[in-house]
Coordinates of N, CA and C in Angstrom, one line a residue:
M19 N 116.7 87.1 61.2 CA 115.4 87.2 61.9 C 115.4 86.1 62.9
S20 N 115.0 86.4 64.2 CA 115.0 85.4 65.2 C 113.7 84.6 65.1
A21 N 113.6 83.6 65.9 CA 112.4 82.7 66.0 C 111.2 83.5 66.6
E22 N 111.5 84.6 67.3 CA 110.5 85.3 68.0 C 109.8 86.4 67.1
D23 N 110.4 86.6 65.9 CA 109.9 87.6 65.0 C 108.6 87.1 64.4
N24 N 107.7 88.0 64.2 CA 106.5 87.7 63.5 C 106.5 88.5 62.2
V25 N 106.1 87.9 61.1 CA 106.1 88.6 59.8 C 104.6 88.6 59.4
T26 N 104.1 89.8 59.1 CA 102.7 90.0 58.7 C 102.8 90.8 57.4
G27 N 102.5 90.2 56.3 CA 102.6 91.0 55.0 C 104.0 91.5 54.9
S28 N 104.1 92.8 54.6 CA 105.4 93.4 54.5 C 105.9 94.1 55.8
Y29 N 105.1 93.9 56.9 CA 105.5 94.5 58.1 C 106.1 93.4 59.0
R30 N 107.1 93.8 59.8 CA 107.7 92.9 60.8 C 107.5 93.5 62.2
T31 N 106.9 92.7 63.1 CA 106.7 93.1 64.4 C 107.5 92.2 65.3
L32 N 108.1 92.7 66.3 CA 108.9 91.8 67.3 C 108.0 91.5 68.4
N33 N 108.1 90.3 69.0 CA 107.3 89.9 70.1 C 107.7 90.8 71.3
S34 N 106.8 90.9 72.2 CA 106.9 91.9 73.3 C 108.0 91.4 74.3
E35 N 108.5 92.4 75.0 CA 109.5 92.1 76.1 C 108.8 92.1 77.4
S36 N 109.4 91.5 78.4 CA 108.8 91.5 79.7 C 109.2 92.8 80.5
I37 N 108.3 93.3 81.3 CA 108.6 94.4 82.1 C 108.3 94.0 83.5
Q38 N 109.3 94.1 84.4 CA 109.1 93.7 85.8 C 108.7 94.9 86.6
F39 N 107.7 94.7 87.5 CA 107.3 95.8 88.4 C 107.5 95.3 89.8
Q40 N 107.8 96.3 90.7 CA 107.9 96.0 92.1 C 106.9 96.7 92.9
K41 N 106.4 96.1 94.0 CA 105.3 96.6 94.8 C 105.9 97.9 95.5
K42 N 105.2 98.9 95.5 CA 105.6 100.2 96.1 C 105.3 100.1 97.6
I43 N 106.2 100.6 98.4 CA 106.0 100.6 99.9 C 104.9 101.7 100.2
W44 N 103.9 101.3 101.0 CA 102.8 102.2 101.3 C 102.8 102.5 102.8
S45 N 102.6 103.8 103.2 CA 102.6 104.2 104.6 C 101.4 103.8 105.4
K46 N 100.4 103.2 104.7 CA 99.1 102.8 105.3 C 98.2 104.1 105.6
K47 N 98.6 105.2 105.0 CA 97.7 106.4 105.1 C 97.6 107.0 103.7
N48 N 96.5 107.7 103.4 CA 96.4 108.4 102.1 C 97.0 109.7 102.2
E49 N 98.2 109.8 101.7 CA 99.0 111.1 101.7 C 99.1 111.7 100.3
S50 N 98.1 111.3 99.4 CA 98.2 111.7 98.0 C 97.6 113.1 97.8
G51 N 96.7 113.5 98.7 CA 96.1 114.8 98.5 C 94.8 114.6 97.7
C52 N 94.3 113.4 97.4 CA 93.1 113.1 96.7 C 92.3 112.2 97.5
R53 N 91.0 112.5 97.7 CA 90.0 111.6 98.3 C 89.0 111.2 97.3
P54 N 89.0 109.9 96.9 CA 88.0 109.5 95.9 C 86.6 109.6 96.4
I55 N 85.6 109.8 95.5 CA 84.2 109.9 95.8 C 83.5 108.9 95.0
G56 N 82.2 108.6 95.3 CA 81.4 107.7 94.5 C 82.0 106.3 94.4
D57 N 82.1 105.8 93.2 CA 82.6 104.4 93.0 C 84.1 104.4 92.5
M58 N 84.8 105.5 92.9 CA 86.2 105.6 92.5 C 87.1 105.0 93.5
V59 N 88.3 104.5 93.0 CA 89.3 103.8 93.9 C 90.6 104.5 93.6
L60 N 91.3 104.8 94.6 CA 92.7 105.4 94.5 C 93.7 104.3 94.7
V61 N 94.6 104.1 93.7 CA 95.5 103.0 93.7 C 97.0 103.6 93.7
L62 N 97.8 103.2 94.6 CA 99.2 103.5 94.5 C 99.8 102.4 93.5
I63 N 100.2 102.9 92.3 CA 100.6 101.9 91.3 C 102.1 101.4 91.6
D64 N 102.3 100.2 91.2 CA 103.6 99.6 91.3 C 104.5 100.2 90.3
E65 N 105.8 100.2 90.7 CA 106.8 100.9 89.8 C 107.6 99.9 89.0
P66 N 108.0 100.3 87.8 CA 108.8 99.4 87.0 C 110.2 99.3 87.6
V67 N 110.8 98.1 87.5 CA 112.2 97.9 88.0 C 113.1 98.7 87.1
A68 N 114.1 99.4 87.8 CA 115.0 100.4 87.1 C 116.2 99.7 86.5
K69 N 116.4 98.4 86.7 CA 117.5 97.7 86.2 C 117.1 96.4 85.5
S70 N 117.6 96.1 84.3 CA 117.2 94.9 83.7 C 117.9 93.7 84.3
E71 N 117.4 92.5 84.0 CA 118.0 91.3 84.5 C 119.5 91.2 84.2
G72 N 119.9 91.7 83.1 CA 121.3 91.7 82.7 C 122.1 92.8 83.4
G73 N 121.5 93.7 84.2 CA 122.2 94.7 84.9 C 122.2 96.1 84.2
I74 N 121.5 96.2 83.1 CA 121.5 97.5 82.4 C 120.5 98.4 83.1
I75 N 120.9 99.6 83.4 CA 120.1 100.6 84.0 C 119.2 101.2 83.0
I76 N 117.9 101.2 83.2 CA 116.9 101.7 82.3 C 116.7 103.2 82.4
P77 N 116.7 104.0 81.3 CA 116.6 105.4 81.4 C 115.3 105.9 82.0
D78 N 115.3 107.0 82.7 CA 114.1 107.6 83.3 C 112.9 107.7 82.3
A79 N 113.2 108.2 81.1 CA 112.2 108.4 80.1 C 111.5 107.1 79.8
V80 N 112.2 106.0 79.7 CA 111.6 104.7 79.4 C 110.8 104.2 80.6
L81 N 111.3 104.4 81.8 CA 110.6 104.1 83.0 C 109.3 104.8 83.1
A82 N 109.2 106.1 82.8 CA 108.0 106.9 82.8 C 107.0 106.3 81.9
I83 N 107.4 105.9 80.7 CA 106.5 105.2 79.7 C 106.0 103.9 80.2
R84 N 106.9 103.1 80.8 CA 106.5 101.8 81.4 C 105.5 102.0 82.5
Q85 N 105.6 103.0 83.3 CA 104.7 103.2 84.5 C 103.3 103.4 84.0
L86 N 103.1 104.0 82.8 CA 101.8 104.2 82.2 C 101.1 102.9 82.0
T87 N 101.9 101.8 81.8 CA 101.3 100.5 81.5 C 101.1 99.6 82.7
A88 N 101.3 100.2 83.9 CA 101.2 99.4 85.1 C 99.8 98.9 85.3
E89 N 99.7 97.6 85.7 CA 98.4 97.0 85.9 C 98.2 96.5 87.3
T90 N 99.1 96.8 88.2 CA 99.0 96.4 89.6 C 99.3 97.5 90.5
G91 N 98.8 97.4 91.7 CA 99.0 98.4 92.7 C 98.3 98.1 94.0
T92 N 98.4 99.0 95.0 CA 97.8 98.9 96.3 C 96.6 99.9 96.5
I93 N 95.5 99.4 96.9 CA 94.4 100.4 97.2 C 94.7 101.2 98.4
V94 N 94.7 102.5 98.2 CA 95.0 103.5 99.2 C 93.7 104.1 99.8
D95 N 92.7 104.3 99.0 CA 91.4 104.9 99.5 C 90.3 104.5 98.5
M96 N 89.1 104.5 99.0 CA 87.9 104.2 98.1 C 86.8 105.2 98.4
G97 N 86.0 105.5 97.4 CA 84.8 106.3 97.6 C 83.7 105.4 98.3
G98 N 82.8 106.1 98.9 CA 81.7 105.4 99.6 C 80.9 104.4 98.8
G99 N 80.8 104.6 97.5 CA 80.0 103.7 96.7 C 80.8 102.6 96.0
S100 N 82.1 102.5 96.3 CA 82.9 101.5 95.6 C 82.5 100.1 96.0
F101 N 82.4 99.2 95.0 CA 82.1 97.8 95.2 C 80.7 97.6 95.8
Y102 N 79.8 98.6 95.6 CA 78.4 98.4 96.1 C 77.6 97.7 95.1
W103 N 77.8 98.1 93.8 CA 77.1 97.5 92.7 C 78.1 96.6 91.9
N104 N 77.5 95.7 91.1 CA 78.4 94.9 90.2 C 78.8 95.8 89.0
S105 N 79.7 95.2 88.2 CA 80.3 96.1 87.1 C 79.2 96.6 86.1
E106 N 78.1 95.9 85.9 CA 77.0 96.5 85.1 C 76.1 97.4 85.8
R107 N 76.3 97.6 87.1 CA 75.5 98.4 88.0 C 74.0 98.0 88.0
S108 N 73.8 96.6 87.8 CA 72.4 96.1 87.8 C 72.0 95.4 89.0
R109 N 72.9 95.0 89.9 CA 72.6 94.4 91.1 C 73.8 94.6 92.1
E110 N 73.5 94.3 93.4 CA 74.6 94.5 94.4 C 75.8 93.6 94.1
F111 N 76.9 94.1 94.5 CA 78.2 93.4 94.4 C 78.1 92.1 95.3
L112 N 78.5 91.0 94.7 CA 78.5 89.7 95.4 C 79.9 89.3 95.7
G113 N 80.1 88.6 96.8 CA 81.5 88.1 97.1 C 82.2 89.1 98.0
E114 N 83.5 88.8 98.2 CA 84.3 89.6 99.1 C 84.9 90.8 98.3
A115 N 84.6 92.0 98.7 CA 85.0 93.2 98.0 C 86.5 93.5 98.4
P116 N 87.2 94.0 97.5 CA 88.6 94.5 97.9 C 88.5 95.6 98.9
K117 N 89.5 95.7 99.7 CA 89.5 96.8 100.7 C 90.9 97.5 100.7
V118 N 90.9 98.6 101.4 CA 92.1 99.5 101.5 C 93.2 98.6 102.0
G119 N 94.4 98.7 101.3 CA 95.6 97.9 101.6 C 95.7 96.7 100.8
D120 N 94.7 96.3 100.0 CA 94.8 95.1 99.1 C 95.7 95.4 97.9
H121 N 96.5 94.4 97.5 CA 97.3 94.5 96.3 C 96.4 94.0 95.2
I122 N 96.2 94.8 94.2 CA 95.2 94.4 93.1 C 95.8 94.4 91.7
I123 N 95.1 93.8 90.8 CA 95.3 93.9 89.4 C 94.2 94.6 88.8
F124 N 94.4 95.6 87.9 CA 93.4 96.4 87.2 C 93.7 96.5 85.7
S125 N 92.7 97.1 85.0 CA 92.8 97.2 83.6 C 93.9 98.2 83.2
R126 N 94.7 97.8 82.2 CA 95.8 98.6 81.7 C 95.2 100.0 81.2
Y127 N 95.9 101.0 81.5 CA 95.5 102.4 81.1 C 94.2 102.9 81.8
A128 N 93.7 102.2 82.8 CA 92.4 102.5 83.4 C 92.6 103.8 84.2
G129 N 91.5 104.6 84.2 CA 91.5 105.8 85.0 C 92.4 106.9 84.7
R130 N 92.7 107.7 85.7 CA 93.5 108.9 85.5 C 94.7 108.8 86.4
E131 N 95.9 109.1 85.8 CA 97.1 109.1 86.6 C 97.3 110.4 87.4
L132 N 97.7 110.3 88.6 CA 97.9 111.5 89.5 C 99.2 111.5 90.1
N133 N 99.8 112.7 90.2 CA 101.0 112.9 91.0 C 100.6 113.3 92.4
G134 N 100.9 112.4 93.4 CA 100.4 112.7 94.7 C 101.3 113.8 95.4
N135 N 100.8 114.4 96.5 CA 101.5 115.3 97.3 C 102.8 114.8 97.9
D136 N 102.8 113.4 98.0 CA 103.9 112.7 98.6 C 105.0 112.3 97.6
G137 N 104.8 112.7 96.3 CA 105.7 112.4 95.3 C 105.5 111.0 94.6
N138 N 104.5 110.3 95.0 CA 104.2 109.0 94.4 C 103.2 109.1 93.3
M139 N 103.2 108.1 92.4 CA 102.2 108.1 91.3 C 101.0 107.3 91.7
Y140 N 99.8 107.8 91.4 CA 98.6 107.1 91.8 C 97.7 107.0 90.5
R141 N 96.8 106.1 90.6 CA 95.8 106.0 89.5 C 94.4 106.0 90.2
L142 N 93.5 106.9 89.7 CA 92.2 107.0 90.2 C 91.3 106.3 89.2
I143 N 90.8 105.1 89.6 CA 90.0 104.2 88.7 C 88.6 103.9 89.2
L144 N 87.8 103.5 88.2 CA 86.5 103.0 88.6 C 86.6 101.7 89.3
D145 N 85.7 101.4 90.3 CA 85.8 100.1 90.9 C 85.7 98.9 90.0
K146 N 84.9 99.1 88.9 CA 84.7 97.9 88.0 C 86.0 97.6 87.1
E147 N 87.0 98.5 87.2 CA 88.3 98.2 86.5 C 89.2 97.2 87.3
V148 N 88.8 97.0 88.6 CA 89.6 96.0 89.4 C 89.3 94.6 89.0
G149 N 90.3 93.8 88.6 CA 90.0 92.5 88.1 C 90.3 91.4 89.2
G150 N 91.2 91.7 90.2 CA 91.5 90.7 91.1 C 92.3 91.2 92.3
V151 N 92.4 90.4 93.3 CA 93.1 90.8 94.5 C 94.2 89.7 94.8
A152 N 95.4 90.1 95.1 CA 96.5 89.1 95.4 C 96.1 88.3 96.6
T153 N 96.4 87.0 96.5 CA 96.3 86.1 97.7 C 97.5 86.2 98.5
D154 N 97.6 85.5 99.6 CA 98.7 85.5 100.5 C 100.1 85.3 99.8
D155 N 100.1 84.4 98.8 CA 101.3 84.2 98.1 C 101.5 85.1 96.9
G156 N 100.6 86.1 96.7 CA 100.7 87.1 95.8 C 100.5 86.7 94.3
F157 N 100.8 87.5 93.4 CA 100.8 87.2 92.0 C 102.0 87.8 91.3
S158 N 102.3 87.3 90.1 CA 103.4 87.8 89.4 C 103.1 89.2 88.8
V159 N 104.1 90.1 88.9 CA 103.9 91.4 88.4 C 104.8 91.6 87.2
T160 N 104.9 90.6 86.3 CA 105.6 90.7 85.1 C 104.5 90.9 84.0
Q161 N 104.7 91.9 83.1 CA 103.8 92.1 82.1 C 104.5 92.0 80.7
R162 N 103.7 91.6 79.8 CA 104.2 91.5 78.4 C 103.7 92.7 77.7
T163 N 104.5 93.5 77.0 CA 104.0 94.6 76.3 C 104.5 94.5 74.8
R164 N 103.8 95.2 74.0 CA 104.1 95.1 72.5 C 105.3 96.1 72.3
A165 N 106.2 95.6 71.4 CA 107.4 96.4 71.1 C 107.0 97.6 70.2

């Protein structure tokens, strides 16, 4: 048993592995075939890297599962009510609201996954699921997942 193993009762769980994601290239137009309404936000989700640091090619089935855990992406379109109210919907949104083209971090498994007309994977999420916007130097898109 390695130092990274956790032993809980009679069960053994391994610590999570890192999954690398790369920012998806965006055409600066909504070519998904979906126009969000209300407080919904359409996000072009980042894709998992297809090759490990050691050079092993990751199978498509594993990549599809990893894509479900994506927490970062680019805002492609927003409904007219997005970021108008705060997350509790009790007062107007304060501060600088994210805008189309921003690279964001959002809640894992948030919203609904969509296959766009352009072949890309999108996530249609509530505006309150957005947790942050990348600054000029960006943020790390490495996630830890449970084995």
